[in-house]
Amino acid sequence: MGFALRVGAPLCALLSLSSALRAEEPTLLDPISIFATLNPISAFEYPGQVSVVAREDIQKDQANTLGDVLKTVPGVFVDGGPRSSGQAPTIRGFREEDILVLVDGVRQSFISGHDGRVFIDPDLLKTVEVVKGPISSLYGSGALGGVIALTTVDAADFLADGETMGARFKLGYQSVNDEMAYTSTAFARSKDGVFDVVASVTYRESGDIDLGGGFSLPNEEEITASLLKGTVRLASDLKLTAAWTRYQNDAVNPNNPQGNNVSDPGDVNPNPDVNRFVESDSVYGKLSYAPTGNPLIDANLLVYFSRNVNEEDDTTSPRFTAREVETTGVNIDNRSRFTIDEATKLTLTYGAEYYVDDQTGTDNDPVPLANGTPQPKNVPDAKSTFYGAFVQAELKINQPAGLPGEFTLLPGVRWDGFENNYNDTEDFEDFKDQAISPKIGASYKPVPWLLVFGNYGEAFRAPSYTELYAQGTHFRLPVVNAGPTTTLVPLNNIFLSNPALRPQEGMTAEGGLGFDFKDVAQPGDRLTIKGSYWTTDATNFIDLDVVADGCFATIIDPPGPVPPFTAAPSNQARCFSQFNNKDAELDGVEIELRYDSSRFFAGASYQTIDGKDKDTGLFLGSLYADRVILDAGVKLPEIWSRFGARLTFADEFDKVNDPSEVRGAYNLVDVYAVIEPADGPLKGFRLDLGVDNITDEAYELIAANVFEEGLNYKAALTWTTKW
């Protein structure tokens, strides 16, 4: 009740704000989703929840990580703490392999525990789509929690009609980590529109991160990101697009960069500072064919290759480790459109996909057991192969069965086969299996302003080679002097492989309402509200069990240096980590509101989630706090400006199994401004200003004593010239 009262008044104020002034120019919101159905559809009309973050929002927020881009999206939580090296997104409590990440349709398969998930600079992005809930019916394994689809900019995003080339230069600064950022972009297209190209390079250099409450987190990063993308129209109905995206991060931070971890290079501590080198490359070519007048063919052929590398050079020892994941893939899809009668239209979307993930691990000095027994390297040499085919129907019926309005039915199904191969030794058998993933969604608009929708989907995720073949040392603990004659000597917590893992499956049902009001407070304005309740029954949920109650053995010894570890009795049976299957259940609510007019803009979102292990009743470790975000502002075209403020209210988070991990409620206040002259001598310039976490709130997102960024002043100056 306290949480509802705390956010109720600001929400009412937000909803009434739009009636304060009236203006003349209409402004309408209608974000389009591409990846929810592989066929352009209004995000509002999709029979499920999909959020689209536009380029203007990315620029306004001066995002420097994907976490900044996604921080206001309901149902999405970015795990890992404030360092960019450790950030990993979750959707509805699913994370890591349970979420599919795409960059221009190219799969990003890099998974490395604590070392982040997505490597691209926000300044290269045009849109970010988040499709929430199971969508294996289109994408196969890894889309159990949803899809995060990032689309990079192209020349058309910078050039208006009649313009053929130009350049854009941006300089930015953020105080929270003393970051300087530079972006240079060039773009051009031929006068006949046959050819276009864009090239962009971003460089960021940052240092220690100031946390709320006066704390500081050691960190050093130098990031270089680039994009080269072009399109050639080979014929009026045939187009070839090719692109290369690259990301490189030279950093110095702990071996585990997540949370508030700091360097502690004790004799047996596994988390020293490392010279971290991250390199990511994605290359693709896409051929699109849509002959005019032929509704049966609207096809794409995508061929791609991506390579992601994380290298760690220990600053306190000669140890060097690395993980390299290469993904090679091809997929083809087509849309065939039929007009059955004046009231009924059908679109069939179908296709096939084949891709291979190939991982290579390097470890020049694997950590031995406490008794000196050698251990294998942590990162296995392994390969995964996937292949599948899908079909989806989108049926639209006006005035179904004589009823008013429009009815949409969206059924789909996909078949997948997959195989994991362990390449280091012959100790493990290859893993093979297959899966069928159905989904059906439906929506009904009895009147233009009301949407009733629901969906049911079954999704799966194949166990990864990391989970099946996990080996080596997970972590070590320091020696503890527990008394004048008692020393606690730790054992290494080791990974145990589990070749008996089964594919993870999830069954999700969702239902909700949407409201779309136009001309609410002035001609041309628009207010949309969309919310839903969802519930997921996860079977064979893959989770990491860490057994650590036996990691210490007690030895009685006179004070002084600790003797060799051979004095410690073996207790390894209670000191290990292993991936196991479980049954879990999750449910939650998401609501998103947006208002836009020629004078005002506003938004609000609400999210809540719950999830437990069905066998033990314990909470899942991927939950997050109930949260409301309010965002509102005013447009002042008279001075080419927009001003806004964002309020975040998060409730106390007590869905934990350890009372020490309870996190307190928090409130955040952010303000921002955009000044962009439309004419005169300053035309082409844009100034973005912002202050995040004005009150310097010390708040936690992921675990006890893991604080987030504090007070942050930021500014970016952009100059664009075109001709």
XYZ file of C-alpha atoms in Angstrom, residues 91-339:
249
model
C 13.815 -10.366 -19.523
C 11.059 -11.499 -17.181
C 13.533 -13.320 -14.951
C 15.322 -15.117 -17.797
C 18.956 -14.329 -18.577
C 22.159 -15.471 -20.297
C 21.354 -18.251 -22.816
C 17.605 -17.785 -22.206
C 17.634 -14.469 -24.108
C 18.392 -14.071 -27.793
C 20.420 -10.980 -28.711
C 20.511 -9.841 -32.340
C 22.533 -7.066 -33.980
C 21.030 -6.377 -37.413
C 19.648 -9.913 -37.279
C 23.048 -11.468 -36.450
C 23.031 -13.782 -33.426
C 25.310 -12.780 -30.541
C 26.161 -16.101 -28.876
C 28.917 -15.023 -26.504
C 28.211 -16.184 -22.939
C 30.969 -16.001 -20.329
C 29.521 -16.023 -16.841
C 30.610 -12.697 -15.364
C 32.041 -11.029 -18.480
C 29.092 -9.268 -20.086
C 26.896 -10.229 -22.993
C 26.496 -7.462 -25.611
C 29.315 -5.514 -27.239
C 28.150 -2.514 -29.244
C 28.151 1.229 -28.661
C 24.718 2.885 -28.276
C 25.762 5.754 -30.557
C 25.691 3.310 -33.500
C 22.090 2.240 -32.873
C 18.907 3.298 -34.636
C 16.413 1.304 -32.577
C 16.338 -1.344 -29.876
C 13.381 -3.715 -29.792
C 12.592 -5.903 -26.803
C 10.129 -8.701 -27.524
C 9.087 -10.098 -24.142
C 8.060 -13.669 -23.553
C 8.676 -16.910 -25.445
C 9.290 -16.572 -29.160
C 11.084 -19.793 -30.051
C 8.331 -20.226 -32.667
C 10.346 -17.791 -34.804
C 13.890 -17.926 -33.423
C 14.387 -21.373 -31.891
C 16.724 -22.010 -28.970
C 17.538 -19.078 -26.723
C 14.317 -17.117 -27.212
C 12.651 -18.528 -24.093
C 12.690 -15.214 -22.244
C 12.472 -13.001 -25.294
C 14.554 -11.167 -27.877
C 16.649 -8.012 -27.716
C 17.078 -6.846 -31.311
C 19.487 -3.988 -31.986
C 19.405 -2.251 -35.364
C 22.284 -0.015 -36.445
C 21.934 3.313 -38.233
C 22.055 3.729 -41.985
C 22.481 6.729 -44.265
C 18.726 7.427 -44.418
C 18.733 8.177 -40.676
C 20.848 11.289 -41.353
C 19.742 12.445 -44.833
C 16.482 14.154 -45.748
C 14.958 14.254 -49.236
C 17.291 15.935 -51.698
C 20.397 15.549 -49.499
C 23.184 13.277 -50.727
C 26.016 13.418 -48.181
C 27.146 14.822 -44.876
C 29.087 14.358 -41.654
C 28.314 14.324 -37.957
C 30.690 14.998 -35.082
C 29.873 14.483 -31.415
C 31.749 15.255 -28.211
C 30.412 14.004 -24.873
C 31.341 13.950 -21.196
C 29.998 12.206 -18.075
C 31.225 13.067 -14.602
C 30.320 9.795 -12.842
C 33.262 7.991 -14.444
C 35.096 10.985 -15.922
C 34.279 9.689 -19.396
C 35.151 11.508 -22.594
C 33.460 10.275 -25.775
C 34.056 11.199 -29.413
C 32.015 10.095 -32.422
C 32.656 10.847 -36.096
C 30.155 9.766 -38.739
C 30.126 10.190 -42.507
C 27.188 9.286 -44.737
C 26.306 9.526 -48.420
C 23.939 8.254 -51.082
C 23.774 8.596 -54.816
C 21.341 11.080 -56.348
C 19.329 8.264 -57.892
C 19.107 6.424 -54.564
C 20.819 3.308 -55.915
C 23.687 3.373 -53.426
C 24.131 4.582 -49.842
C 26.812 4.162 -47.181
C 27.481 5.186 -43.596
C 30.718 4.942 -41.613
C 31.009 5.775 -37.913
C 33.676 5.530 -35.219
C 33.205 6.120 -31.463
C 35.944 6.342 -28.849
C 35.274 6.353 -25.097
C 37.783 6.647 -22.268
C 36.641 6.371 -18.664
C 37.985 5.801 -15.172
C 36.772 4.932 -11.682
C 32.995 4.974 -11.174
C 31.469 7.203 -8.482
C 28.753 5.283 -6.671
C 25.858 6.688 -4.686
C 26.684 7.683 -1.138
C 30.286 8.707 -1.798
C 31.781 5.339 -2.700
C 34.032 4.706 -5.704
C 34.516 1.611 -7.858
C 37.944 1.093 -9.474
C 37.685 0.785 -13.246
C 39.600 1.759 -16.372
C 38.242 1.414 -19.912
C 39.140 2.487 -23.437
C 36.418 1.582 -25.923
C 36.558 1.914 -29.692
C 33.452 1.000 -31.687
C 32.845 1.327 -35.412
C 30.296 0.662 -38.117
C 30.581 0.412 -41.892
C 27.267 -0.212 -43.634
C 26.088 0.144 -47.208
C 23.207 -0.706 -49.488
C 23.127 -1.276 -53.243
C 19.845 -1.519 -55.133
C 20.764 -4.038 -57.802
C 17.335 -3.633 -59.397
C 14.089 -1.899 -58.536
C 13.020 -4.951 -56.503
C 16.403 -6.383 -55.449
C 18.560 -4.886 -52.682
C 21.871 -5.936 -51.131
C 22.860 -4.654 -47.677
C 26.216 -5.384 -46.070
C 27.698 -4.226 -42.783
C 30.631 -4.656 -40.438
C 30.347 -3.691 -36.768
C 33.342 -3.766 -34.454
C 33.810 -3.218 -30.726
C 37.053 -3.197 -28.755
C 37.490 -2.575 -25.026
C 40.876 -2.341 -23.305
C 40.125 -2.361 -19.587
C 41.696 -2.907 -16.186
C 39.245 -4.341 -13.652
C 38.777 -7.477 -11.519
C 38.646 -10.967 -12.971
C 34.962 -10.898 -12.004
C 33.932 -7.341 -12.953
C 30.339 -7.639 -11.742
C 28.928 -6.011 -8.636
C 31.214 -4.075 -6.338
C 34.093 -6.501 -6.726
C 37.496 -4.936 -6.226
C 40.965 -6.322 -6.643
C 42.113 -8.520 -3.754
C 45.153 -10.442 -5.009
C 45.743 -12.504 -1.850
C 47.681 -15.735 -2.101
C 44.544 -17.757 -2.765
C 42.012 -15.129 -3.883
C 40.758 -15.719 -7.428
C 39.701 -12.147 -8.224
C 42.802 -10.088 -8.959
C 42.863 -7.211 -11.405
C 43.299 -8.304 -15.002
C 44.211 -6.518 -18.185
C 40.964 -7.236 -20.004
C 40.738 -7.161 -23.775
C 37.315 -7.529 -25.408
C 36.974 -7.719 -29.170
C 33.771 -8.222 -31.134
C 33.258 -8.303 -34.902
C 30.083 -8.983 -36.858
C 29.891 -9.122 -40.650
C 26.790 -9.831 -42.675
C 25.298 -9.626 -46.135
C 21.551 -9.467 -46.688
C 19.791 -9.875 -50.018
C 16.184 -8.643 -50.124
C 13.837 -9.398 -53.016
C 10.293 -7.997 -53.222
C 9.040 -7.816 -56.820
C 6.413 -5.155 -57.403
C 2.954 -6.558 -57.991
C 3.824 -10.011 -56.629
C 2.326 -10.404 -53.132
C 3.741 -13.927 -52.781
C 7.401 -12.909 -52.588
C 8.964 -10.627 -49.983
C 12.131 -12.531 -49.174
C 15.412 -12.039 -47.296
C 18.575 -14.113 -47.381
C 20.995 -13.330 -44.526
C 24.524 -14.735 -44.308
C 26.633 -13.727 -41.317
C 29.718 -14.295 -39.208
C 30.450 -12.966 -35.732
C 33.469 -13.343 -33.480
C 33.599 -12.377 -29.803
C 36.735 -12.614 -27.665
C 37.381 -11.947 -23.977
C 41.036 -12.119 -22.894
C 42.245 -11.719 -19.303
C 45.914 -11.216 -18.444
C 46.366 -11.554 -14.663
C 48.317 -8.590 -13.255
C 49.557 -10.623 -10.256
C 50.675 -13.835 -11.995
C 51.634 -15.180 -15.438
C 48.154 -16.646 -15.912
C 46.394 -15.806 -19.176
C 42.861 -16.946 -20.019
C 40.648 -16.339 -23.025
C 37.288 -17.300 -24.476
C 36.606 -16.972 -28.199
C 33.180 -17.664 -29.703
C 32.645 -17.672 -33.467
C 29.156 -17.886 -34.953
C 28.511 -18.630 -38.617
C 24.959 -18.647 -39.866
C 22.511 -18.361 -42.704
C 18.763 -17.834 -42.635
C 16.102 -17.228 -45.221
C 12.566 -15.981 -44.735
C 9.681 -14.951 -46.969
C 6.276 -13.359 -46.635
C 3.343 -14.348 -48.865
C 0.293 -12.120 -48.659
C -3.218 -13.177 -49.637
C -6.488 -11.261 -49.859
